[in-house]
Amino acid sequence: MSKDLYQRGEEIRREVLGEEYVRNSAANTDAFSEPMRSFAIRNLWGEVWDRPGLDRRSRSLINLAMLAAMDRPAELKIHLRGALNNGVTRQEIAEVFLQVALYCGVPAGSEATRTAKQFLAEYDAEQAAAR
Amino acid sequence: MSKDLYQRGEEIRREVLGEEYVRNSAANTDAFSEPMRSFAIRNLWGEVWDRPGLDRRSRSLINLAMLAAMDRPAELKIHLRGALNNGVTRQEIAEVFLQVALYCGVPAGSEATRTAKQFLAEYDAEQAAAR
Amino acid sequence: MSKDLYQRGEEIRREVLGEEYVRNSAANTDAFSEPMRSFAIRNLWGEVWDRPGLDRRSRSLINLAMLAAMDRPAELKIHLRGALNNGVTRQEIAEVFLQVALYCGVPAGSEATRTAKQFLAEYDAEQAAAR
Amino acid sequence: MSKDLYQRGEEIRREVLGEEYVRNSAANTDAFSEPMRSFAIRNLWGEVWDRPGLDRRSRSLINLAMLAAMDRPAELKIHLRGALNNGVTRQEIAEVFLQVALYCGVPAGSEATRTAKQFLAEYDAEQAAAR
Amino acid sequence: MSKDLYQRGEEIRREVLGEEYVRNSAANTDAFSEPMRSFAIRNLWGEVWDRPGLDRRSRSLINLAMLAAMDRPAELKIHLRGALNNGVTRQEIAEVFLQVALYCGVPAGSEATRTAKQFLAEYDAEQAAAR
Amino acid sequence: MSKDLYQRGEEIRREVLGEEYVRNSAANTDAFSEPMRSFAIRNLWGEVWDRPGLDRRSRSLINLAMLAAMDRPAELKIHLRGALNNGVTRQEIAEVFLQVALYCGVPAGSEATRTAKQFLAEYDAEQAAAR
């Protein structure tokens, strides 16, 4: 049932991205954007991220690579947070983007590195503020 | 020294892709394509694949995702072989391409699945013949 | 319930692509590719193509444009068949690809035109044989 | 004659994008950017948009899909305005981007939805101010 | 006048791609593909390739890079022929694709190198046969 | 030896992009981004840009085309500066982007033109301030 997929999606999204991220996202939706948001929750989070065949750390690594390859900095920041929560280290993040540089071009790798550097500074400030 | 990078690259390439693949590739080069081939060996295999910061299984997973995202079936077949050698299972390969379908579009995911299905049949025939 | 989405997807797919296409596709699947096939049926056909907010002719037109833009000739042929079944004329198909040429580059538009020319010849032969 | 194509292009552009948009665009050009601007007016607007083989509503729909697929938010805003003027409804716009999400990846669909949500707020404010 | 652009386009195309290529292309067109073909001749060859602001050798070099970046092997072969006719050497072609490898990813550069290697063999056979 | 590639890379980068650009880039790096920065200096600048087979003006032209095609405005600004230093004129830059418009789509060409127009204004202000 799709309602179940939605609820399962919300749970996994909360585990991967954190309570606060999920709360802000729900507050930002409206009638125009709601179908897209609930589609993503059901299908990305409730269906793909819940499948048992691949561990979450691996799912995070391939998302970093794909989002860098496709030049999606806003989504990349979301999944950098998810990657840290799923146990990917900062050094591993840097390595993923070096590999992106070789396979998708140096501009793809270096812009992802720049986005990550900026995200990590924001994340560290947020963690410091929460303490 | 670049000659060392080249030799190191050849070693890693042989470990990941197998003796036979490397022998065929060397036989196919000529004066026109040699600079690209030696560049790839030094920089991809000798430099990036040799870096200690990310394990080979993870490097294989992100390559499968990037090559599917960028629609490069010929390179994808090479790295499907590498992925099997680096311990990625067939089920994990199928999962990577489902995730590609969501993040890069269903055509990207389903064409990669088709390429992999074809590669796996060739690979199984080759393994059977070698026995 | 996902089983319902799957059944609804199969119905719509049969309406858009025809009985024979759907039969061949089912015959070509195996354990490796089945998760992708059923995902596409549930989510593309059972969910997106069933939504009432946009008519099928319009969905076909935008698919032709996206698949030409992303250079996916195999999927483009599938949706050229769907477009004819959904009432898009041959002249309209040619116009879509001219617009693709301007917005995504002449190579994208002219390769889609070549793919469509080839598909239409196959389709006409198939129709003639069926008579 | 190219001057005719240019004049015809300006007329159609004015019909699709509105008087004010066209006036601002002319004011922003200079010797460096003028060849590109007049090329686009002649070839996009004077030639492709004037062709009779496909109605303007359909041309708007496929432009929304292509610009979302190719991640061009600045051009997307221009053609969201054109789409509204050509009779595409807000619900149809949301549906186009859901279809983009499936065929080009959820990040493409959700970033286009975000761009459109922002554009529609600006557009509504502009309409309210004009009253 | 568009007819003039078409005639000028045919002349330049003949100069860049050769008499035989142009003859074959005209023989392969039909009612479906004719609008695209004449659009490309008028706008690509009659307008852009005729502009005085950039020499033909430079236009060939950037076309090789763009077509490799966008993975368009069929168009790339056409412009490899044009590049040789415009004075680009084989060594320069190899260098362009090495630069593509760095800026657009090694798979882009190495697949373009493979396409070019194959084209050059065909071209040499054709030249030998013509003697 | 890689240290030599790095030093050679820094020299060429300084020649192409100027002393000040290189100084700012070094000041902005940290432990996270340093591997990417030194990789780019060794491999892009120390290896590819140092190869004798293609002149620097040609390398600049193809970089402008590739970066416009791949929609990388931040990198494009860096290489617009390099292009001016390597003798590419402003008119030639405008011509490259017109050709991009035809081969990669008008949005790619017109956004690159907009980026260049903005860069040239900044560059002229910077030159005026330095006098």
Short mmCIF file of N, CA, C and O in Angstrom, two decimals, chain B residues 1-2 5 35 39 42-43 47-48 51, chain F residues 1-2 5 35 39 42-43 47-48 51:
data_model
loop_
_atom_site.label_atom_id
_atom_site.label_comp_id
_atom_site.label_asym_id
_atom_site.label_seq_id
_atom_site.Cartn_x
_atom_site.Cartn_y
_atom_site.Cartn_z
N MET B 1 58.02 9.23 -10.32
CA MET B 1 58.43 9.09 -11.73
C MET B 1 57.31 8.47 -12.56
O MET B 1 56.73 7.48 -12.19
N SER B 2 57.04 9.04 -13.74
CA SER B 2 55.90 8.51 -14.48
C SER B 2 56.07 7.06 -14.88
O SER B 2 55.10 6.35 -14.99
N LEU B 5 54.66 5.08 -12.13
CA LEU B 5 53.19 5.15 -12.13
C LEU B 5 52.63 4.19 -13.17
O LEU B 5 51.64 3.52 -12.93
N PRO B 35 49.12 7.40 -26.59
CA PRO B 35 49.17 8.40 -25.51
C PRO B 35 47.95 8.31 -24.58
O PRO B 35 48.09 8.46 -23.36
N PHE B 39 48.24 7.27 -20.69
CA PHE B 39 47.69 8.26 -19.74
C PHE B 39 46.73 7.58 -18.77
O PHE B 39 46.79 7.79 -17.55
N ARG B 42 48.61 5.29 -16.26
CA ARG B 42 49.32 6.05 -15.21
C ARG B 42 48.35 6.73 -14.24
O ARG B 42 48.53 6.66 -13.03
N ASN B 43 47.34 7.41 -14.80
CA ASN B 43 46.54 8.29 -13.96
C ASN B 43 45.34 7.62 -13.31
O ASN B 43 45.01 7.90 -12.17
N GLU B 47 47.49 5.91 -10.31
CA GLU B 47 47.32 6.95 -9.29
C GLU B 47 46.02 6.77 -8.50
O GLU B 47 46.06 6.50 -7.31
N VAL B 48 44.87 6.88 -9.15
CA VAL B 48 43.61 6.86 -8.38
C VAL B 48 43.33 5.49 -7.76
O VAL B 48 43.04 5.39 -6.58
N ARG B 51 45.33 4.64 -4.57
CA ARG B 51 45.24 5.45 -3.35
C ARG B 51 44.61 4.61 -2.23
O ARG B 51 43.63 3.92 -2.45
N MET F 1 58.83 12.16 -12.18
CA MET F 1 58.57 12.27 -10.73
C MET F 1 57.39 13.20 -10.47
O MET F 1 57.31 14.29 -11.01
N SER F 2 56.50 12.82 -9.58
CA SER F 2 55.32 13.66 -9.42
C SER F 2 55.65 15.05 -8.91
O SER F 2 54.95 15.98 -9.21
N LEU F 5 56.19 17.12 -11.87
CA LEU F 5 54.93 17.43 -12.56
C LEU F 5 54.20 18.57 -11.84
O LEU F 5 53.64 19.46 -12.48
N PRO F 35 44.16 17.18 -1.85
CA PRO F 35 44.44 16.12 -2.84
C PRO F 35 43.88 16.45 -4.23
O PRO F 35 44.53 16.19 -5.24
N PHE F 39 46.20 17.14 -7.45
CA PHE F 39 45.95 16.27 -8.59
C PHE F 39 45.75 17.10 -9.86
O PHE F 39 46.32 16.81 -10.92
N ARG F 42 49.07 18.70 -11.06
CA ARG F 42 49.98 17.72 -11.68
C ARG F 42 49.44 17.24 -13.04
O ARG F 42 50.17 17.19 -14.03
N ASN F 43 48.17 16.87 -13.08
CA ASN F 43 47.66 16.16 -14.24
C ASN F 43 47.12 17.07 -15.32
O ASN F 43 47.30 16.81 -16.51
N GLU F 47 50.77 17.98 -16.87
CA GLU F 47 50.85 16.94 -17.89
C GLU F 47 50.16 17.39 -19.20
O GLU F 47 50.83 17.56 -20.21
N VAL F 48 48.84 17.63 -19.17
CA VAL F 48 48.15 17.90 -20.44
C VAL F 48 48.53 19.26 -21.03
O VAL F 48 48.88 19.36 -22.20
N ARG F 51 51.93 19.40 -22.85
CA ARG F 51 52.22 18.57 -24.02
C ARG F 51 52.41 19.45 -25.25
O ARG F 51 51.65 20.39 -25.48
#
